[in-house]
Short mmCIF file of N, CA and C in Angstrom, two decimals:
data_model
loop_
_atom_site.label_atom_id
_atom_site.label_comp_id
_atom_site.label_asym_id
_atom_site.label_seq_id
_atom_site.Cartn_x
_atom_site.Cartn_y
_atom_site.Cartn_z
N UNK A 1 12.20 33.34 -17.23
CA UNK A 1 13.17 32.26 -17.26
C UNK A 1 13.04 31.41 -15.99
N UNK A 2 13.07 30.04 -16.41
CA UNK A 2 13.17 29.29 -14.96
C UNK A 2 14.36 28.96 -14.61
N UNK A 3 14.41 29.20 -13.14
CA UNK A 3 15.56 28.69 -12.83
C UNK A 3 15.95 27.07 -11.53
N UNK A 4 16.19 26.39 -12.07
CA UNK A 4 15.94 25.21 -10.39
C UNK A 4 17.34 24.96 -10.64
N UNK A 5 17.53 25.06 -9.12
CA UNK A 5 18.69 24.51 -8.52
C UNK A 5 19.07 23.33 -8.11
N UNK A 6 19.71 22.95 -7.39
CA UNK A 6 20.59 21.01 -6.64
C UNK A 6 19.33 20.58 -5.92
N UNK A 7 18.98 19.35 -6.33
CA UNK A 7 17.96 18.77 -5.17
C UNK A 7 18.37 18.94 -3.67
N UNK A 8 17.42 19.85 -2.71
CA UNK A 8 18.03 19.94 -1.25
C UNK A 8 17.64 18.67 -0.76
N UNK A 9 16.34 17.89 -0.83
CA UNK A 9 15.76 16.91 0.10
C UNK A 9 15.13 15.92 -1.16
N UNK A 10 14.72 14.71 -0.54
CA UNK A 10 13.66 13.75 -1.25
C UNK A 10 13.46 13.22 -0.37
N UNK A 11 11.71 13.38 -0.60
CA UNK A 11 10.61 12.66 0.11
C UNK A 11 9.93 11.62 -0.30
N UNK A 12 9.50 10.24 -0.11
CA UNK A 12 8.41 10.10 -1.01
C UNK A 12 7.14 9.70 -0.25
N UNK A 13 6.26 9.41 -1.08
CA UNK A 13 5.11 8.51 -0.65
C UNK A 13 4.81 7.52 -1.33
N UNK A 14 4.25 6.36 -0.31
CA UNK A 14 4.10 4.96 -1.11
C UNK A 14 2.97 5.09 -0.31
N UNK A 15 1.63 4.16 -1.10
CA UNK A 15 0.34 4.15 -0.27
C UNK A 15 -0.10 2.56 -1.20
N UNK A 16 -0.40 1.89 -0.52
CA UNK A 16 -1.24 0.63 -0.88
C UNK A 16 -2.34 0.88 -2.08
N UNK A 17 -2.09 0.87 -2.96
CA UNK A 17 -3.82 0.98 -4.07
C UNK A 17 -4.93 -0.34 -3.45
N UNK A 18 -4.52 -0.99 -2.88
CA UNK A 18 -5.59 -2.04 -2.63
C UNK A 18 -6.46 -1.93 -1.38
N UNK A 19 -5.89 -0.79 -0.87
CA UNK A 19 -6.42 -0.61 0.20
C UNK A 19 -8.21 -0.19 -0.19
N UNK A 20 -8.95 -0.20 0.80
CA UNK A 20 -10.18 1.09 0.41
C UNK A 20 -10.46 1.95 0.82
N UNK A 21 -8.93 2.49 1.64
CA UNK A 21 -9.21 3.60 1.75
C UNK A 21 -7.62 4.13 1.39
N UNK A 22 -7.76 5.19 0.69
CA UNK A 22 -6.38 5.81 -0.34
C UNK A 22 -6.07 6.74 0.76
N UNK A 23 -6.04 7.21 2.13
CA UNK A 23 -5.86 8.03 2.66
C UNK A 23 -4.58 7.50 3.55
N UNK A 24 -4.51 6.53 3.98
CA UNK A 24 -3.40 5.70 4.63
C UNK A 24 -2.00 5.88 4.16
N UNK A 25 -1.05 6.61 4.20
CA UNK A 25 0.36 6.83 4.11
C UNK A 25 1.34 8.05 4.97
N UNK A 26 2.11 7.96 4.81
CA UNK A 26 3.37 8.28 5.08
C UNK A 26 4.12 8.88 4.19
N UNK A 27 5.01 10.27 4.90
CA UNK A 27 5.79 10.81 4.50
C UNK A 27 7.03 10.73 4.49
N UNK A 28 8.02 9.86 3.44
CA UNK A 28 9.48 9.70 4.11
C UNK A 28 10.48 9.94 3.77
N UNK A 29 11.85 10.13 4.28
CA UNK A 29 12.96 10.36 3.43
C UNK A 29 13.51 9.42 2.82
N UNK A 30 14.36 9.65 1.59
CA UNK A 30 15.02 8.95 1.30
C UNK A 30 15.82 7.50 1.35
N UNK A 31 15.72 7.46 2.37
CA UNK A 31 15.73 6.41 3.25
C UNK A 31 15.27 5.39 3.90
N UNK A 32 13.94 6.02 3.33
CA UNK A 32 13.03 5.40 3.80
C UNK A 32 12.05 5.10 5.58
N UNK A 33 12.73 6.22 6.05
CA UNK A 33 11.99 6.67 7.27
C UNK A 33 11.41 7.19 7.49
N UNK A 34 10.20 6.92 8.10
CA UNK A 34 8.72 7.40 7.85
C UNK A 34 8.89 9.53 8.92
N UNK A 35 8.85 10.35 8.41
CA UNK A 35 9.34 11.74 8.62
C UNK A 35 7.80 12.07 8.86
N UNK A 36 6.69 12.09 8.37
CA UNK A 36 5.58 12.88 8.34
C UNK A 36 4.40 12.07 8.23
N UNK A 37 3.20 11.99 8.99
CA UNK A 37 2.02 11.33 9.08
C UNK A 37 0.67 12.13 9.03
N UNK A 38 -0.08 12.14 8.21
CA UNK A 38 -1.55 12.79 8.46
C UNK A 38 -2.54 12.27 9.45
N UNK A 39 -3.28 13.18 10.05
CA UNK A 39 -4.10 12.93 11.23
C UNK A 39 -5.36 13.28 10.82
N UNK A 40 -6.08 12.88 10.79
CA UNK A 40 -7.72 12.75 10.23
C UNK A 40 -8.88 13.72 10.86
N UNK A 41 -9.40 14.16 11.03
CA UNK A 41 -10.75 15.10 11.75
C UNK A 41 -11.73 14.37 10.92
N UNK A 42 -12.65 14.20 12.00
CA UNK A 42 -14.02 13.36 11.67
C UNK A 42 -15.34 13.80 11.88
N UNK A 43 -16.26 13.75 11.02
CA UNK A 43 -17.61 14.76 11.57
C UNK A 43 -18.23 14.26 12.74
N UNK A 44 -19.17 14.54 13.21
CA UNK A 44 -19.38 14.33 14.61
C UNK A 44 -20.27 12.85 14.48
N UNK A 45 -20.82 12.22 14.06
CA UNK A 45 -21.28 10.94 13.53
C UNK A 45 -19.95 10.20 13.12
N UNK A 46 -18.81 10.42 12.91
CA UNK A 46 -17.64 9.65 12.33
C UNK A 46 -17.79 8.90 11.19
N UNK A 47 -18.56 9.42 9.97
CA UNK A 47 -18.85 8.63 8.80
C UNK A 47 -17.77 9.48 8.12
N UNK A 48 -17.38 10.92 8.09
CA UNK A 48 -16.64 11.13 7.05
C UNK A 48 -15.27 12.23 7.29
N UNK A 49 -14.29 11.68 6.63
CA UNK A 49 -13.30 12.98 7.57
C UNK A 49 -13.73 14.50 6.95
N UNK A 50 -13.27 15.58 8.08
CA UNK A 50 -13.58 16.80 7.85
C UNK A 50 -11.98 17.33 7.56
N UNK A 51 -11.11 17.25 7.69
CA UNK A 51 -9.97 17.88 6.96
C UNK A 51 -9.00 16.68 8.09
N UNK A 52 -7.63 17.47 8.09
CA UNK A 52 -6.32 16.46 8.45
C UNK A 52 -5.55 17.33 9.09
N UNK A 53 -4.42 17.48 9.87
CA UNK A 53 -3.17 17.88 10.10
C UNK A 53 -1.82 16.93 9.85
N UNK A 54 -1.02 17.77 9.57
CA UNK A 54 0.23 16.89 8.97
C UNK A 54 1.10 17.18 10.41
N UNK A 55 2.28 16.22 11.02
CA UNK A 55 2.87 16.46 11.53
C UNK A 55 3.81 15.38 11.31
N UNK A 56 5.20 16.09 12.25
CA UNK A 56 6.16 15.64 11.94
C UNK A 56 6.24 13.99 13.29
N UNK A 57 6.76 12.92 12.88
CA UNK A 57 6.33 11.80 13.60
C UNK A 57 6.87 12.04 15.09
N UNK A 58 8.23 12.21 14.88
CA UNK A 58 9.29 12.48 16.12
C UNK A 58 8.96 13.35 16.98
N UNK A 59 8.70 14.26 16.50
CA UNK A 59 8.47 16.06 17.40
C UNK A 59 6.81 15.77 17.71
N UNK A 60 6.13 15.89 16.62
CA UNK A 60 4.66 16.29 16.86
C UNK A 60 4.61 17.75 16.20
N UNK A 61 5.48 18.26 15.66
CA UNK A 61 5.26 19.39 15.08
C UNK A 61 4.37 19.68 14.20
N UNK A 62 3.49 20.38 14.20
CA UNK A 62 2.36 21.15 13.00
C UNK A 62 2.73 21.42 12.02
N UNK A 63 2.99 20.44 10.70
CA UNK A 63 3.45 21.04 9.41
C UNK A 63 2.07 21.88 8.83
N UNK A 64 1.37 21.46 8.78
CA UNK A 64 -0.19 22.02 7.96
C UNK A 64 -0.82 21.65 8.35
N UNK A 65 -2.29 21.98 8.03
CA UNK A 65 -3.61 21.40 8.34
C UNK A 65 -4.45 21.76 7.16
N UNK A 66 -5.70 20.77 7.38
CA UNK A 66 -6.68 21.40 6.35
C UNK A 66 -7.89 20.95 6.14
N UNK A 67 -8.88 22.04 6.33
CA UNK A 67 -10.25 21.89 6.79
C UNK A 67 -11.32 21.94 5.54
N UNK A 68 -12.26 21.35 5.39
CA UNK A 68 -13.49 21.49 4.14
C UNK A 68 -14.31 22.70 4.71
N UNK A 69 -14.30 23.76 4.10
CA UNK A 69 -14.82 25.20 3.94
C UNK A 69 -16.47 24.46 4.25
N UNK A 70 -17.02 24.02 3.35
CA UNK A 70 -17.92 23.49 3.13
C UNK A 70 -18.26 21.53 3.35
N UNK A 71 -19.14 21.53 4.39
CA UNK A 71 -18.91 19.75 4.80
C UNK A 71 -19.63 19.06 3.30
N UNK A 72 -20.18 19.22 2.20
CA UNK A 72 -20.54 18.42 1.90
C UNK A 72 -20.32 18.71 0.18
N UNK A 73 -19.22 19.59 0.09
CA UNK A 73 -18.27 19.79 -0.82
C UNK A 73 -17.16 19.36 -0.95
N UNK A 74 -16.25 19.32 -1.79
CA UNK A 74 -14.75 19.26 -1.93
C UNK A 74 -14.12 20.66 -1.62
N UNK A 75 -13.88 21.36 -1.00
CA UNK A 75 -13.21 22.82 -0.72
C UNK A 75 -12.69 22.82 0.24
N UNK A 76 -11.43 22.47 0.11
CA UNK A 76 -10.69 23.06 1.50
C UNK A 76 -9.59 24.15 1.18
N UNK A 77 -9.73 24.73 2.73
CA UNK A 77 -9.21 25.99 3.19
C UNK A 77 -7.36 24.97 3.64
N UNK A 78 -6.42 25.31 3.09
CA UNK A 78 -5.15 24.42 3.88
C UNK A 78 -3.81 25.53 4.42
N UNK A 79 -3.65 25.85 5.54
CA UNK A 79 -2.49 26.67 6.01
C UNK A 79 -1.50 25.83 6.28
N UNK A 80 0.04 26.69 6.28
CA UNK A 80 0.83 25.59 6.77
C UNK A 80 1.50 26.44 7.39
N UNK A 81 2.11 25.62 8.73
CA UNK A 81 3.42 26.59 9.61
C UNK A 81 4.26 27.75 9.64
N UNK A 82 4.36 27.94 8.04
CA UNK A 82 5.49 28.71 7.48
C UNK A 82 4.34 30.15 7.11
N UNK A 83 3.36 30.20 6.96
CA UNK A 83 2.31 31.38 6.87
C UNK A 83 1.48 30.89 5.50
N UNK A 84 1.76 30.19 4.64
CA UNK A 84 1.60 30.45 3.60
C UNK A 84 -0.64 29.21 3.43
N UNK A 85 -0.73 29.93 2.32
CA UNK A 85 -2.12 29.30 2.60
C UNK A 85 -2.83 29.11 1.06
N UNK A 86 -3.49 28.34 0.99
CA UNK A 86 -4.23 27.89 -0.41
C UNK A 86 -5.51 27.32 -0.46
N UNK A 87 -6.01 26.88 -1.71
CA UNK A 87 -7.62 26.76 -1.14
C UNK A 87 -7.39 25.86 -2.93
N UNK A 88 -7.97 24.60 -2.43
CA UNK A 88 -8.66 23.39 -3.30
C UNK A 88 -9.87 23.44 -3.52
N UNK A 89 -10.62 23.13 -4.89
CA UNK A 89 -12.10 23.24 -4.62
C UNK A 89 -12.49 22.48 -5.94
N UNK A 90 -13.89 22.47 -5.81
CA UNK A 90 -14.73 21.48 -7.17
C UNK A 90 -15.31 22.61 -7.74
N UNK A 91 -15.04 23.32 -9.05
CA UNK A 91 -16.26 23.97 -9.71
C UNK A 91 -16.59 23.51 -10.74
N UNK A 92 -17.96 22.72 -9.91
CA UNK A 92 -19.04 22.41 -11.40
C UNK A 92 -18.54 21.15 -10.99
N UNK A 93 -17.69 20.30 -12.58
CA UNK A 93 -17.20 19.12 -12.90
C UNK A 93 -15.93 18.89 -12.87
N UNK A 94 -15.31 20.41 -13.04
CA UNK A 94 -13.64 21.24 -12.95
C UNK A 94 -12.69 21.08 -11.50
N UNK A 95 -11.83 20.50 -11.19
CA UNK A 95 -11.13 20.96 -10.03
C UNK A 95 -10.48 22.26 -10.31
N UNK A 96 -9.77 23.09 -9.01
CA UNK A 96 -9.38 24.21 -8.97
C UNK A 96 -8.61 24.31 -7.91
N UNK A 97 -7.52 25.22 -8.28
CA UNK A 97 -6.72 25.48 -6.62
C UNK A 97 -6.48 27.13 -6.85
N UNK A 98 -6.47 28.08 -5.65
CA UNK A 98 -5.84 28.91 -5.65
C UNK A 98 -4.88 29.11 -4.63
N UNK A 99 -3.49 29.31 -5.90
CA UNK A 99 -2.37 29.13 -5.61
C UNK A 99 -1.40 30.52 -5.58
N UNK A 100 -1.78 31.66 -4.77
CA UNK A 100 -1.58 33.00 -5.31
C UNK A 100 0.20 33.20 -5.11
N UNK A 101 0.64 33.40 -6.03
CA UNK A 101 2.31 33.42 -6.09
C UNK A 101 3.25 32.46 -6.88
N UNK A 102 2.24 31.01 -7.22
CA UNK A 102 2.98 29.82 -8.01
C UNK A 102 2.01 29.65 -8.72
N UNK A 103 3.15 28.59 -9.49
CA UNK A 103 2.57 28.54 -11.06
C UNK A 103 2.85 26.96 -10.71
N UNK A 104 1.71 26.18 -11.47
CA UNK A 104 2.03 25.07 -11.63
C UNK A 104 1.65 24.48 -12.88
N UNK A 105 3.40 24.23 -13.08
CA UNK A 105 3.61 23.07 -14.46
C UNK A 105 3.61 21.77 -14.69
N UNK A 106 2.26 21.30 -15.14
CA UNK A 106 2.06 19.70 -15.59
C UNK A 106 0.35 19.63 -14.77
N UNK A 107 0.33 18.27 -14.17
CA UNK A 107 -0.92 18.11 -14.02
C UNK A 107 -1.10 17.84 -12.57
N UNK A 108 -1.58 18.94 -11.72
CA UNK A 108 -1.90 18.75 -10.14
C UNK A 108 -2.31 17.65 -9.55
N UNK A 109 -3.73 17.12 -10.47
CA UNK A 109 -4.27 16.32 -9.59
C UNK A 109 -3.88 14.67 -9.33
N UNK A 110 -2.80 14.70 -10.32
CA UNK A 110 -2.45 13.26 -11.18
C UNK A 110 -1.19 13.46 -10.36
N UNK A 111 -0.73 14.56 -9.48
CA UNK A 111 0.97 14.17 -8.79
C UNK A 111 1.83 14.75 -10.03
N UNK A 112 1.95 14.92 -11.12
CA UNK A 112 3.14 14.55 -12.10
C UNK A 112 3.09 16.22 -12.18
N UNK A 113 3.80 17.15 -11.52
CA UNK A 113 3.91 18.40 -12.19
C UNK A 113 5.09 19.24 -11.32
N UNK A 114 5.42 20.25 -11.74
CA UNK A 114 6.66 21.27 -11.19
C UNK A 114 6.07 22.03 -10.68
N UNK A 115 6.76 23.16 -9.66
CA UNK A 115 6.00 23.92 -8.41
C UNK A 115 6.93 25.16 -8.87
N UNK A 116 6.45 26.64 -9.70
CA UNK A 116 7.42 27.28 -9.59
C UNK A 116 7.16 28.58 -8.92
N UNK A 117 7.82 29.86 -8.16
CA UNK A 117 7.76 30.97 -7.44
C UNK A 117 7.25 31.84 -8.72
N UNK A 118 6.42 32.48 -9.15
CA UNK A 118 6.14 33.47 -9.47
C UNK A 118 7.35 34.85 -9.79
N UNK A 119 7.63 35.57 -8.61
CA UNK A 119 8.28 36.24 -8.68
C UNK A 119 9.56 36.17 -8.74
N UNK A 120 10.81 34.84 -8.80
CA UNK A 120 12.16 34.89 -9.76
C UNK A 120 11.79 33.63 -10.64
N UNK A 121 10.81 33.47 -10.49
CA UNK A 121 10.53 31.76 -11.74
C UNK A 121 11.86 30.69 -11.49
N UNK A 122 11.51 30.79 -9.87
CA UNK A 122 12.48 29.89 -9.47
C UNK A 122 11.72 28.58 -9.38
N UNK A 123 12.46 27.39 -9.75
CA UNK A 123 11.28 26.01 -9.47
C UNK A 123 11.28 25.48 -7.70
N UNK A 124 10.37 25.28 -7.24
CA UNK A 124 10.67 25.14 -5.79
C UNK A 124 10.65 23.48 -5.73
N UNK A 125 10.15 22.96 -6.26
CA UNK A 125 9.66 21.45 -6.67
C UNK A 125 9.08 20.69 -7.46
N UNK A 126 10.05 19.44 -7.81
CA UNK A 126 9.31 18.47 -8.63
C UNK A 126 8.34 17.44 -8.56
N UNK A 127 7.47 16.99 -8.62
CA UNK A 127 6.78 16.18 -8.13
C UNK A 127 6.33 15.18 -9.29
N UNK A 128 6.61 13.81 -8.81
CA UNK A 128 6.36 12.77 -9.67
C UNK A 128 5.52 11.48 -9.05
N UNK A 129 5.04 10.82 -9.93
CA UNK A 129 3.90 10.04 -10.00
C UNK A 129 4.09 8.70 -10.23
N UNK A 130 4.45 7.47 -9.88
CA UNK A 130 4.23 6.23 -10.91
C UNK A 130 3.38 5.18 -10.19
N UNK A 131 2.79 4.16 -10.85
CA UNK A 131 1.64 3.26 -10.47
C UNK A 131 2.48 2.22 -10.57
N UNK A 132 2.76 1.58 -9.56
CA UNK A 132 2.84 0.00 -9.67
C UNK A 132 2.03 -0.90 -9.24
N UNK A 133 2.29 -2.02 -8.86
CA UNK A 133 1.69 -3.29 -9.02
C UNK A 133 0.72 -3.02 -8.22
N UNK A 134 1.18 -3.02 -6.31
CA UNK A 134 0.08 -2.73 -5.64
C UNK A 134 0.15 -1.58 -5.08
N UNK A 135 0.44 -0.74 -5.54
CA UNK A 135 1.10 0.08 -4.71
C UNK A 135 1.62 1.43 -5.78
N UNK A 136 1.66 2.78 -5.24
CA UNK A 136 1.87 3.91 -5.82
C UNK A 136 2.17 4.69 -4.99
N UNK A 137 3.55 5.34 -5.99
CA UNK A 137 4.74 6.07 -5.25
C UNK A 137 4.96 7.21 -5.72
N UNK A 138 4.85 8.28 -5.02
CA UNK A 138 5.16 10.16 -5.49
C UNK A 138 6.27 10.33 -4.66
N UNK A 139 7.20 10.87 -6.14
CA UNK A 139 8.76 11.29 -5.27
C UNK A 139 8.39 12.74 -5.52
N UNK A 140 8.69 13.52 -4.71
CA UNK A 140 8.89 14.85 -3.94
C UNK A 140 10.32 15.44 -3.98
N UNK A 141 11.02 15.82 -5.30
CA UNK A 141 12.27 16.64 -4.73
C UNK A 141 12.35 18.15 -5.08
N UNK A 142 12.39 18.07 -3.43
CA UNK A 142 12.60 19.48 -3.09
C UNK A 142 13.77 20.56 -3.14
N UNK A 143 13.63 21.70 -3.70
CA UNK A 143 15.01 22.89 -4.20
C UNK A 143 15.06 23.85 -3.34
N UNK A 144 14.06 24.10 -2.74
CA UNK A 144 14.26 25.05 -1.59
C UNK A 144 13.42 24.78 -0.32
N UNK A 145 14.49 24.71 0.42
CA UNK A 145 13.96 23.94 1.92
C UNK A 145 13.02 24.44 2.98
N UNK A 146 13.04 26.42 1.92
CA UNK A 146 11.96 26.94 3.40
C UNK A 146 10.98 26.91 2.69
N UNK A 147 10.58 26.13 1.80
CA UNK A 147 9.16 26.04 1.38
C UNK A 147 8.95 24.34 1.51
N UNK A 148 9.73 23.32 2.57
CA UNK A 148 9.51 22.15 2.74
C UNK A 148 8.07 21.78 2.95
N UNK A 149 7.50 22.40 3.85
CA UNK A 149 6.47 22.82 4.91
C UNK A 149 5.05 23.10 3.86
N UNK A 150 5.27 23.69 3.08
CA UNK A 150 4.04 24.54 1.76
C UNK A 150 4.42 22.89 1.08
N UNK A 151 5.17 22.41 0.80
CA UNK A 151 4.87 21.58 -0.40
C UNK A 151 4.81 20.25 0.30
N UNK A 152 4.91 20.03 1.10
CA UNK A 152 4.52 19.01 1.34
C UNK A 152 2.70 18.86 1.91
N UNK A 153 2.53 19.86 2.30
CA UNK A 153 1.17 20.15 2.92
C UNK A 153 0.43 20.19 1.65
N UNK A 154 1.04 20.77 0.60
CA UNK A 154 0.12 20.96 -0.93
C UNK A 154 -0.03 19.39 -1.43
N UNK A 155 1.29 18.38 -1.20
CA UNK A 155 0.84 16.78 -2.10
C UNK A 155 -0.17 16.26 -1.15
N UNK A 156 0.14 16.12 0.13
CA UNK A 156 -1.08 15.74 1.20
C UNK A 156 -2.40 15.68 1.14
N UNK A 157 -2.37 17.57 0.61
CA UNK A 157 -3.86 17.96 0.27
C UNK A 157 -4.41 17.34 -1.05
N UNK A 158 -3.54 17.16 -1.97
CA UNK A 158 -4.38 16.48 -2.96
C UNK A 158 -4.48 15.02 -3.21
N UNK A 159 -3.42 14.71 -2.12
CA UNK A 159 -4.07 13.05 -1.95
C UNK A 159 -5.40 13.21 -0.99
N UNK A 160 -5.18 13.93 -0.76
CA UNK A 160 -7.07 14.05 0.79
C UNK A 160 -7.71 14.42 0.08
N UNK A 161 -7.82 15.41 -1.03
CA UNK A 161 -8.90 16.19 -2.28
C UNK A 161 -9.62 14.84 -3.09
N UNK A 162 -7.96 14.23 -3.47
CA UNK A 162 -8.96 13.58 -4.63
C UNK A 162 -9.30 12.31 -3.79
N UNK A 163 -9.37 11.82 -2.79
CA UNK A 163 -9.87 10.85 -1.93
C UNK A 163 -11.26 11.32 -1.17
N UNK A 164 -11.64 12.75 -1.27
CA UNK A 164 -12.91 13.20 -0.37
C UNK A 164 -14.33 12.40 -1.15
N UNK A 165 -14.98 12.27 0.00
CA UNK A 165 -15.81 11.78 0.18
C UNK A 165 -15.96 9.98 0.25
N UNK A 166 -14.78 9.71 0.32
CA UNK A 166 -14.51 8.20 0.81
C UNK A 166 -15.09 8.17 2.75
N UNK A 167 -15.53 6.64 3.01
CA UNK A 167 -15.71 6.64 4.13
C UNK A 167 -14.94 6.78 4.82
N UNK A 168 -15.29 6.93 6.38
CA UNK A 168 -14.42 6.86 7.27
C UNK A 168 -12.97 6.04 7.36
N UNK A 169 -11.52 6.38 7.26
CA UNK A 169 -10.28 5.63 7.06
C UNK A 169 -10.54 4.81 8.58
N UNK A 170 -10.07 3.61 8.16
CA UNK A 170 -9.62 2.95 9.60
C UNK A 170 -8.42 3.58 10.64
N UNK A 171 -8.82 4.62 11.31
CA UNK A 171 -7.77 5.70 11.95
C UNK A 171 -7.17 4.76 13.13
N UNK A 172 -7.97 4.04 13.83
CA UNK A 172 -7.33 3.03 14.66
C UNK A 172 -6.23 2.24 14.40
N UNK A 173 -6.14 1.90 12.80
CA UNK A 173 -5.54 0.94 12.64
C UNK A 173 -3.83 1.46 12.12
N UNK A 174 -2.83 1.90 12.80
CA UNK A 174 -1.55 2.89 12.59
C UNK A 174 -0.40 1.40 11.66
N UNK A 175 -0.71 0.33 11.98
CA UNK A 175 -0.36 -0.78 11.19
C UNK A 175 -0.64 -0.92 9.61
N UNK A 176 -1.47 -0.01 9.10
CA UNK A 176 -2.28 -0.70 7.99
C UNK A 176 -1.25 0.15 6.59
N UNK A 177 -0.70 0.63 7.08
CA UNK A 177 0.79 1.70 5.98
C UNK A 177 1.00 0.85 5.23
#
């Protein structure tokens, strides 16, 4: 049986589609205040990023990070603050995540799906998807707050997954949101 409770938080993300590089956004509340920013790692030539860390804007706090197992694959290894850890990958033509403890209902790579605990089939999060004009927005509401940290590090990662192997983001440019 599932069970989800009162929305605790909402996050969203808005990212420019016109941009050319899909990696450029922000994590924010409700409100619209930018709460969380990804930080880029670059191979040593700077043609391509090697994974990201998420942190919080204000503090500098370490929400997650997450590194390509393999540089010239899609596979990353992603931990986050709270202990918890997962692994994205390409097999074959197939994407894949292992997600040991959750279940995920709907479609990962597309944003549009539910996040639930395994062991009380509690829902921890909803996650939604829509395309507009120039621009595309994933709302994030979250049911349980000590897994803020895991799920936000998990949408991150698959905006960085399905963006790998794009060139270098303009990291200089902190204006371009």
């Amino acid at each position: 049986m599932i069970r989800r409770n009162e929305v605790m938080e909402i996050f969203l993300i808005n990212r420019k589609t016109w941009k050319f590089s899909p990696l450029h956004f922000s994590i924010d509340n409700n409100q619209g205040q930018a709460l969380y920013r990804p930080e880029y790692t670059l191979t040593k030539h700077g043609n391509y990023t090697t994974g990201f860390v998420l942190k919080e804007i204000t503090s500098g706090r370490l929400v997650g990070q997450a590194s390509k197992v393999k540089p010239t694959k899609p596979d990353h290894q992603v931990q986050t603050s709270t202990g918890f850890s997962f692994r994205l990958y390409k097999h074959g033509f197939s994407r894949a995540i292992d997600l040991p403890g959750f279940t995920i209902q709907g479609d990962l790579w597309i944003l549009n799906f539910r996040l639930i605990q395994n062991a009380d089939g509690q829902v921890l999060a909803d996650i939604g998807h829509s395309l507009q004009f120039i621009k595309d927005s994933i709302q994030v509401s979250l049911y349980n707050q000590a897994y803020r940290d895991f799920v936000l590090t998990l949408v991150a990662d698959v905006l960085y997954f399905n963006a790998d192997g794009y060139l270098k983001p303009d990291l200089n440019n902190s204006n371009s949101y």
